[in-house]
Tab-separated table of C-alpha atoms and ligand atoms in Angstrom:
chain	number	residue	atom	x	y	z
A	220	MET	CA	-155.404	68.986	163.952
A	221	ASN	CA	-157.412	71.679	162.304
A	222	LEU	CA	-160.911	70.194	162.494
A	223	PRO	CA	-163.719	72.405	161.182
A	224	SER	CA	-166.633	73.155	163.521
A	225	LYS	CA	-169.178	72.687	160.739
A	226	VAL	CA	-169.353	70.695	157.536
A	227	LYS	CA	-171.398	71.257	154.424
A	228	ILE	CA	-172.590	68.140	152.684
A	229	VAL	CA	-173.807	68.021	149.105
A	230	ASP	CA	-175.964	64.970	148.623
A	231	VAL	CA	-175.165	63.685	145.138
A	232	GLY	CA	-177.394	60.611	145.422
A	233	PRO	CA	-180.083	61.726	142.956
A	234	ARG	CA	-177.366	62.318	140.339
A	235	ASP	CA	-174.218	60.262	141.006
A	236	GLY	CA	-176.295	57.636	142.774
A	237	LEU	CA	-179.100	57.123	140.319
A	238	GLN	CA	-177.132	57.674	137.083
A	239	ASN	CA	-175.751	54.175	137.439
A	240	GLU	CA	-178.984	52.277	138.038
A	241	LYS	CA	-179.851	49.732	135.366
A	242	ALA	CA	-183.604	49.827	135.942
A	243	HIS	CA	-185.525	52.961	135.064
A	244	VAL	CA	-186.221	55.169	138.074
A	245	PRO	CA	-189.241	57.414	137.400
A	246	ALA	CA	-188.857	61.172	137.739
A	247	ALA	CA	-191.456	61.168	140.531
A	248	VAL	CA	-189.242	58.908	142.664
A	249	LYS	CA	-186.198	61.133	142.068
A	250	ILE	CA	-188.245	64.202	142.998
A	251	GLU	CA	-189.481	62.526	146.178
A	252	LEU	CA	-185.877	61.681	147.115
A	253	VAL	CA	-184.856	65.321	146.644
A	254	HIS	CA	-187.816	66.445	148.790
A	255	ARG	CA	-186.875	64.010	151.537
A	256	LEU	CA	-183.242	65.113	151.469
A	257	GLN	CA	-184.148	68.782	151.781
A	258	ASP	CA	-186.546	67.942	154.617
A	259	ALA	CA	-183.652	66.171	156.356
A	260	GLY	CA	-181.679	69.415	156.291
A	261	LEU	CA	-179.440	69.052	153.252
A	262	THR	CA	-178.624	72.522	151.923
A	263	GLU	CA	-177.279	71.403	148.584
A	264	ILE	CA	-178.511	68.591	146.412
A	265	GLU	CA	-176.929	67.503	143.140
A	266	VAL	CA	-180.144	66.756	141.338
A	267	THR	CA	-179.318	65.541	137.838
A	268	SER	CA	-177.133	65.848	134.725
A	269	PHE	CA	-177.793	67.523	131.402
A	270	VAL	CA	-175.735	64.990	129.467
A	271	SER	CA	-176.409	62.949	126.367
A	272	PRO	CA	-179.313	60.543	126.999
A	273	LYS	CA	-177.537	58.087	124.704
A	274	TRP	CA	-174.585	58.061	127.089
A	275	VAL	CA	-176.496	58.114	130.362
A	276	PRO	CA	-180.150	57.137	129.773
A	277	GLN	CA	-180.977	57.375	133.478
A	278	MET	CA	-180.517	61.174	133.393
A	279	ALA	CA	-182.741	61.702	130.319
A	280	ASP	CA	-185.474	63.161	132.532
A	281	ALA	CA	-183.245	65.976	133.869
A	282	ALA	CA	-185.624	68.810	132.925
A	283	GLU	CA	-188.667	66.955	134.248
A	284	VAL	CA	-186.978	66.276	137.588
A	285	MET	CA	-185.817	69.876	137.990
A	286	ALA	CA	-189.303	71.159	137.114
A	287	GLY	CA	-190.969	68.846	139.619
A	288	ILE	CA	-189.043	69.953	142.699
A	289	THR	CA	-190.742	72.219	145.196
A	290	ARG	CA	-187.773	74.351	146.103
A	291	LYS	CA	-186.976	75.083	149.679
A	292	PRO	CA	-185.447	78.467	150.496
A	293	GLY	CA	-181.791	78.180	151.456
A	294	VAL	CA	-181.239	74.989	149.456
A	295	ARG	CA	-178.939	75.000	146.420
A	296	TYR	CA	-179.876	72.743	143.501
A	297	SER	CA	-176.965	71.779	141.260
A	298	VAL	CA	-176.753	69.973	137.933
A	299	LEU	CA	-173.966	68.604	135.744
A	300	THR	CA	-173.325	70.304	132.399
A	301	PRO	CA	-170.556	68.855	130.184
A	302	ASN	CA	-170.898	71.354	127.312
A	303	MET	CA	-172.890	74.334	125.995
A	304	LYS	CA	-175.714	72.094	124.787
A	305	GLY	CA	-176.086	70.788	128.327
A	306	PHE	CA	-175.806	74.265	129.803
A	307	GLU	CA	-178.445	75.719	127.479
A	308	ALA	CA	-180.865	72.966	128.458
A	309	ALA	CA	-179.962	73.243	132.137
A	310	VAL	CA	-180.414	76.994	132.365
A	311	LEU	CA	-184.116	76.665	131.511
A	312	SER	CA	-184.449	74.686	134.753
A	313	LYS	CA	-182.866	77.504	136.760
A	314	PRO	CA	-180.151	75.632	138.642
A	315	ASP	CA	-178.346	77.501	141.426
A	316	GLU	CA	-175.074	75.903	140.464
A	317	ILE	CA	-173.674	73.942	137.559
A	318	VAL	CA	-170.900	71.386	137.679
A	319	VAL	CA	-168.259	70.962	134.989
A	320	PHE	CA	-166.400	67.693	135.276
A	321	ALA	CA	-162.865	67.121	134.104
A	322	ALA	CA	-160.487	64.251	134.796
A	323	ALA	CA	-156.871	63.953	135.883
A	324	SER	CA	-156.466	61.002	133.520
A	325	GLU	CA	-156.620	61.274	129.723
A	326	ALA	CA	-158.124	57.818	129.299
A	327	PHE	CA	-160.972	58.562	131.682
A	328	SER	CA	-161.630	61.927	130.053
A	329	GLN	CA	-162.009	60.158	126.709
A	330	ARG	CA	-164.267	57.421	128.075
A	331	ASN	CA	-166.426	59.700	130.175
A	332	ILE	CA	-166.879	62.794	128.038
A	333	ASN	CA	-165.355	61.753	124.711
A	334	CYS	CA	-162.595	64.346	124.579
A	335	SER	CA	-159.104	65.059	125.885
A	336	ILE	CA	-158.501	66.997	129.096
A	337	GLU	CA	-157.431	70.032	127.078
A	338	GLU	CA	-160.523	69.853	124.862
A	339	SER	CA	-162.716	69.528	127.949
A	340	ILE	CA	-161.306	72.771	129.357
A	341	GLU	CA	-162.142	74.509	126.079
A	342	ARG	CA	-165.690	73.140	126.286
A	343	PHE	CA	-166.031	74.289	129.891
A	344	ARG	CA	-164.725	77.789	129.187
A	345	PRO	CA	-167.901	79.157	127.500
A	346	VAL	CA	-170.092	77.173	129.910
A	347	THR	CA	-168.376	78.777	132.888
A	348	GLU	CA	-168.499	82.253	131.358
A	349	ALA	CA	-172.193	81.930	130.520
A	350	ALA	CA	-173.070	80.630	133.971
A	351	LEU	CA	-171.157	83.314	135.831
A	352	SER	CA	-172.654	86.047	133.669
A	353	GLN	CA	-176.113	84.782	134.658
A	354	GLY	CA	-175.302	84.611	138.350
A	355	ILE	CA	-175.095	80.812	138.441
A	356	ARG	CA	-172.313	79.355	140.584
A	357	VAL	CA	-169.783	77.059	138.920
A	358	ARG	CA	-168.349	74.062	140.674
A	359	GLY	CA	-165.824	71.737	139.109
A	360	ALA	CA	-164.877	68.132	139.645
A	361	ILE	CA	-161.586	66.388	138.983
A	362	SER	CA	-162.268	62.716	138.385
A	363	CYS	CA	-159.633	60.045	138.964
A	364	ALA	CA	-157.708	62.339	141.300
A	365	VAL	CA	-155.877	59.385	142.854
A	366	GLY	CA	-156.501	56.476	140.526
A	367	CYS	CA	-157.963	55.688	137.127
A	368	PRO	CA	-159.678	52.480	135.995
A	369	TYR	CA	-157.685	52.633	132.742
A	370	GLU	CA	-154.359	54.248	133.688
A	371	GLY	CA	-153.853	53.089	137.279
A	372	GLU	CA	-152.286	55.402	139.840
A	373	VAL	CA	-152.603	59.126	139.108
A	374	ALA	CA	-149.860	61.545	140.221
A	375	PRO	CA	-150.766	64.664	142.245
A	376	GLU	CA	-149.071	66.739	139.519
A	377	ARG	CA	-151.918	65.750	137.176
A	378	VAL	CA	-154.461	66.976	139.708
A	379	GLU	CA	-152.507	70.208	140.173
A	380	MET	CA	-152.568	70.776	136.417
A	381	VAL	CA	-156.306	70.239	136.057
A	382	ALA	CA	-157.046	72.407	139.104
A	383	ARG	CA	-154.898	75.171	137.589
A	384	LEU	CA	-156.661	74.934	134.210
A	385	LEU	CA	-160.127	74.977	135.768
A	386	LYS	CA	-159.216	77.872	138.020
A	387	GLY	CA	-157.891	79.667	134.937
A	388	ILE	CA	-161.306	79.585	133.235
A	389	GLY	CA	-163.105	80.838	136.344
A	390	VAL	CA	-164.449	77.694	138.008
A	391	GLN	CA	-165.197	78.772	141.578
A	392	HIS	CA	-165.046	75.587	143.614
A	393	MET	CA	-163.216	72.308	143.079
A	394	GLY	CA	-164.279	68.812	144.017
A	395	VAL	CA	-161.473	66.295	144.261
A	396	ALA	CA	-162.985	62.998	143.203
A	397	ASP	CA	-161.801	59.495	143.911
A	398	THR	CA	-164.023	58.084	141.190
A	399	ILE	CA	-163.194	54.441	141.799
A	400	GLY	CA	-162.579	54.595	145.534
A	401	VAL	CA	-159.004	53.321	145.400
A	402	GLY	CA	-157.547	56.205	147.397
A	403	THR	CA	-156.079	55.853	150.855
A	404	PRO	CA	-155.640	58.791	153.235
A	405	LEU	CA	-152.105	59.960	152.389
A	406	LYS	CA	-152.703	59.730	148.636
A	407	VAL	CA	-155.927	61.665	149.022
A	408	GLN	CA	-154.122	64.248	151.140
A	409	ARG	CA	-151.585	64.755	148.344
A	410	ALA	CA	-154.349	65.195	145.747
A	411	MET	CA	-155.990	67.743	148.041
A	412	GLU	CA	-152.718	69.600	148.597
A	413	ALA	CA	-152.260	69.770	144.820
A	414	THR	CA	-155.711	71.330	144.466
A	415	LEU	CA	-155.103	73.715	147.366
A	416	ARG	CA	-152.275	75.268	145.371
A	417	HIS	CA	-154.994	76.895	143.263
A	418	TYR	CA	-158.105	76.902	145.445
A	419	ASP	CA	-158.773	78.298	148.879
A	420	ILE	CA	-159.521	75.756	151.609
A	421	ASN	CA	-163.127	77.012	151.651
A	422	ASP	CA	-163.482	76.220	147.960
A	423	VAL	CA	-162.461	72.576	147.804
A	424	SER	CA	-164.474	69.500	148.540
A	425	GLY	CA	-163.933	65.779	148.815
A	426	HIS	CA	-165.922	63.392	146.619
A	427	PHE	CA	-165.045	59.896	147.691
A	428	HIS	CA	-166.477	56.712	146.276
A	429	ASP	CA	-166.284	53.910	148.804
A	430	THR	CA	-165.395	50.932	146.637
A	431	TYR	CA	-162.517	49.831	148.882
A	432	GLY	CA	-164.069	51.015	152.149
A	433	GLN	CA	-161.622	53.912	152.451
A	434	ALA	CA	-163.952	56.869	152.123
A	435	LEU	CA	-164.474	57.616	155.827
A	436	GLY	CA	-160.713	57.464	156.422
A	437	ASN	CA	-160.193	59.734	153.440
A	438	THR	CA	-162.824	62.116	154.782
A	439	LEU	CA	-161.193	62.158	158.198
A	440	ILE	CA	-157.765	63.117	156.888
A	441	CYS	CA	-159.346	65.924	154.871
A	442	LEU	CA	-161.215	67.118	157.969
A	443	GLU	CA	-157.871	67.234	159.754
A	444	MET	CA	-156.624	69.473	156.942
A	445	GLY	CA	-159.552	71.808	157.624
A	446	ILE	CA	-161.570	70.857	154.538
A	447	TRP	CA	-165.257	71.222	155.328
A	448	ASN	CA	-167.115	70.453	152.074
A	449	TYR	CA	-167.979	66.899	151.047
A	450	ASP	CA	-170.115	65.171	148.446
A	451	THR	CA	-171.863	62.098	149.748
A	452	SER	CA	-174.702	59.919	148.543
A	453	SER	CA	-177.763	58.927	150.535
A	454	ALA	CA	-177.845	55.167	151.105
A	455	GLY	CA	-174.417	55.015	149.421
A	456	LEU	CA	-176.090	54.865	146.025
A	457	GLY	CA	-174.251	54.863	142.815
A	458	GLY	CA	-171.090	54.912	140.787
A	459	CYS	CA	-170.038	56.140	137.391
A	460	PRO	CA	-171.146	54.238	134.266
A	461	TYR	CA	-167.644	54.807	132.822
A	462	ALA	CA	-165.820	53.376	135.844
A	463	LYS	CA	-166.800	49.704	135.884
A	464	GLY	CA	-166.904	48.033	139.276
A	465	ALA	CA	-166.753	51.325	141.172
A	466	THR	CA	-169.444	51.575	143.811
A	467	GLY	CA	-171.264	54.594	145.156
A	468	ASN	CA	-170.083	57.602	147.059
A	469	VAL	CA	-169.639	57.211	150.767
A	470	ALA	CA	-173.097	57.101	152.350
A	471	THR	CA	-174.348	60.431	153.647
A	472	GLU	CA	-175.646	58.566	156.713
A	473	ASP	CA	-172.168	57.241	157.563
A	474	VAL	CA	-170.526	60.648	157.209
A	475	VAL	CA	-173.231	62.406	159.240
A	476	TYR	CA	-172.965	59.757	161.971
A	477	MET	CA	-169.190	60.231	162.136
A	478	LEU	CA	-169.443	64.027	162.173
A	479	GLN	CA	-172.129	64.013	164.854
A	480	GLY	CA	-169.932	61.796	166.977
A	481	MET	CA	-167.069	64.270	166.518
A	482	GLY	CA	-169.275	67.191	167.545
A	483	ILE	CA	-169.127	68.728	164.052
A	484	ASP	CA	-172.311	70.472	162.952
A	485	THR	CA	-173.955	69.459	159.648
A	486	GLY	CA	-177.465	70.805	160.188
A	487	ILE	CA	-178.773	67.386	159.112
A	488	ASP	CA	-181.362	65.334	160.983
A	489	LEU	CA	-179.911	61.802	160.917
A	490	ASP	CA	-183.290	60.110	161.465
A	491	LYS	CA	-184.903	61.898	158.544
A	492	LEU	CA	-181.819	61.228	156.434
A	493	ILE	CA	-182.124	57.529	157.183
A	494	ASP	CA	-185.776	57.669	156.137
A	495	ALA	CA	-184.739	59.271	152.830
A	496	GLY	CA	-182.127	56.560	152.226
A	497	LYS	CA	-184.633	53.854	153.138
A	498	PHE	CA	-187.203	55.345	150.775
A	499	ILE	CA	-184.916	55.085	147.747
A	500	SER	CA	-183.476	51.720	148.841
A	501	ASP	CA	-186.999	50.294	149.210
A	502	TYR	CA	-187.820	51.544	145.739
A	503	LEU	CA	-184.681	49.858	144.373
A	504	GLU	CA	-185.513	46.726	146.391
A	505	ARG	CA	-182.258	46.631	148.318
A	506	LYS	CA	-180.861	47.531	151.703
A	507	PRO	CA	-179.179	50.936	152.190
A	508	ASN	CA	-175.471	50.653	151.496
A	509	SER	CA	-174.610	52.348	154.785
A	510	ARG	CA	-173.372	50.756	157.969
A	511	ALA	CA	-174.785	53.554	160.128
A	512	ALA	CA	-178.201	53.368	158.434
A	513	THR	CA	-178.276	49.578	158.811
A	514	ALA	CA	-177.360	49.777	162.498
A	515	LEU	CA	-179.882	52.499	163.260
A	516	LEU	CA	-182.656	50.799	161.263
A	517	ASN	CA	-181.974	47.548	163.164
A	518	LYS	CA	-182.174	49.474	166.406
A	519	ARG	CA	-185.572	50.905	165.405
A	520	THR	CA	-187.051	47.468	164.785
A	521	GLY	CA	-184.978	45.805	167.487
B	721	HMG	P1	-170.216	63.458	122.149
B	721	HMG	O1	-170.840	62.296	121.445
B	721	HMG	O2	-168.756	63.676	121.975
B	721	HMG	O3	-170.997	64.805	121.825
B	721	HMG	O4	-170.533	63.332	123.701
B	721	HMG	P2	-171.272	65.557	120.489
B	721	HMG	O5	-171.193	67.014	120.806
B	721	HMG	O6	-170.444	65.009	119.360
B	721	HMG	O7	-172.812	65.203	120.204
B	721	HMG	C1	-173.254	63.881	119.877
B	721	HMG	C2	-174.742	63.755	120.149
B	721	HMG	O8	-175.026	63.985	121.538
B	721	HMG	C3	-175.572	64.795	119.409
B	721	HMG	O9	-176.841	64.194	119.190
B	721	HMG	C4	-175.732	65.899	120.407
B	721	HMG	O10	-176.866	66.695	120.180
B	721	HMG	C5	-175.894	65.103	121.700
B	721	HMG	P3	-177.220	63.485	117.788
B	721	HMG	O11	-176.981	64.550	116.752
B	721	HMG	O12	-176.268	62.315	117.656
B	721	HMG	O13	-178.636	63.076	117.993
B	721	HMG	N1	-175.457	65.864	122.877
B	721	HMG	C6	-176.216	66.074	123.978
B	721	HMG	N2	-177.474	65.725	124.270
B	721	HMG	C7	-177.942	66.123	125.481
B	721	HMG	N3	-177.222	66.841	126.375
B	721	HMG	C8	-175.973	67.202	126.101
B	721	HMG	C9	-175.427	66.827	124.848
B	721	HMG	N4	-174.226	67.026	124.285
B	721	HMG	C10	-174.263	66.433	123.081
B	721	HMG	N5	-175.275	67.908	126.985
B	721	HMG	C11	-170.896	64.197	125.892
B	721	HMG	C12	-170.045	64.271	124.628
B	721	HMG	C13	-170.173	64.967	126.973
B	721	HMG	C14	-172.245	64.822	125.599
B	721	HMG	C15	-171.073	62.718	126.249
B	721	HMG	O14	-169.813	62.130	126.329
B	721	HMG	C16	-171.795	62.511	127.549
B	721	HMG	O15	-172.953	62.868	127.696
B	721	HMG	N6	-171.142	61.874	128.513
B	721	HMG	C17	-171.777	61.564	129.793
B	721	HMG	C18	-170.806	61.703	130.870
B	721	HMG	C19	-171.476	61.439	132.189
B	721	HMG	O16	-172.587	61.868	132.454
B	721	HMG	N7	-170.740	60.716	133.042
B	721	HMG	C20	-171.178	60.480	134.395
B	721	HMG	C21	-171.122	61.729	135.207
B	721	HMG	S1	-169.459	62.199	135.663
B	721	HMG	C22	-169.169	61.332	137.102
B	721	HMG	O17	-169.959	60.524	137.516
B	721	HMG	C23	-167.932	61.692	137.882
B	721	HMG	C24	-168.198	62.570	139.105
B	721	HMG	O18	-169.151	61.973	139.970
B	721	HMG	C25	-166.894	62.783	139.881
B	721	HMG	C26	-166.212	61.435	140.103
B	721	HMG	O19	-166.693	60.618	140.902
B	721	HMG	O20	-165.214	61.229	139.430
B	721	HMG	C27	-168.723	63.961	138.694
B	722	MG	MG1	-168.729	60.472	141.408
């Protein structure tokens, strides 16, 4: 085993989590969630997406949310940008990092961003160049890295290809995403190994939706590979509007609880994190979708 001694978590709840909510969530609530997450010790927060408001109405307030955040030194604020139009809008909000998102499945690429994988790379090329020239970091994501809601199982060779193409245009870091949470540890390991052919171990992250309850197991096998970057979502919020039935990312609370128990440093205060997850869950009038948060909240009242 090659367990890392520390893990960096990107909380994607404000973006991946809230993009899928049916009811309107006001910008002020999103901003408060970001503030609570940074107070809990998160050092990177995926705040929002500069995508078409017709496609994802919940992210229409991207600029307002970015403008409303009181930034904390040492915290990185990232946003999704699918094309130059999104990048040009995003750059006015001064993100520290942008995310370009491709897919390992053609069908998902079409449904999610309305173009083929190859076309998406050509769209991301000028975005990546512009960001790097302005000193903005560029992270990538490969959706459907193990399974696709339209095409079924996805071969690691597809992931390898997309990782190679994204690396070729200068994308600095690669998130391997199990968009619909169908992955199991050995399949996820193979998708990671495919990505590691083009990216250094320090430049890959796991982004696991927890639809089938596999995300902690998938995280553990990646930890054993030495991977130390993960995207998680406070209160387990979310899902992708173009992946029906897929639930949120693994809850940040569950991952932090597991890592604490393993003696792996995250720099995150679990109590404050639980408060952040409870804040947004209360707003949405539901319980946090996290076993660890539920157990610890019960203990508080117990
Ligand atoms: P399109 O319709 O092909 O774009 O959409 P277009 O260039 O033909 O433009 C059509 C209209 O959209 C025009 O407006 C453009 O101005 C506007 P109109 O003239 O009709 O009024 N437009 C935009 N407006 C705002 N911001 C923009 C933008 N671009 C065009 N950036 C597009 C292509 C990519 C824009 C569209 O498909 C889209 O917005 N898709 C949303 C995808 C999305 O946000 N998905 C969820 C996030 S990804 C995810 O969750 C996966 C991830 O978590 C990893 C994982 O789990 O797998 C990252
Ligand atoms: Mg996702």
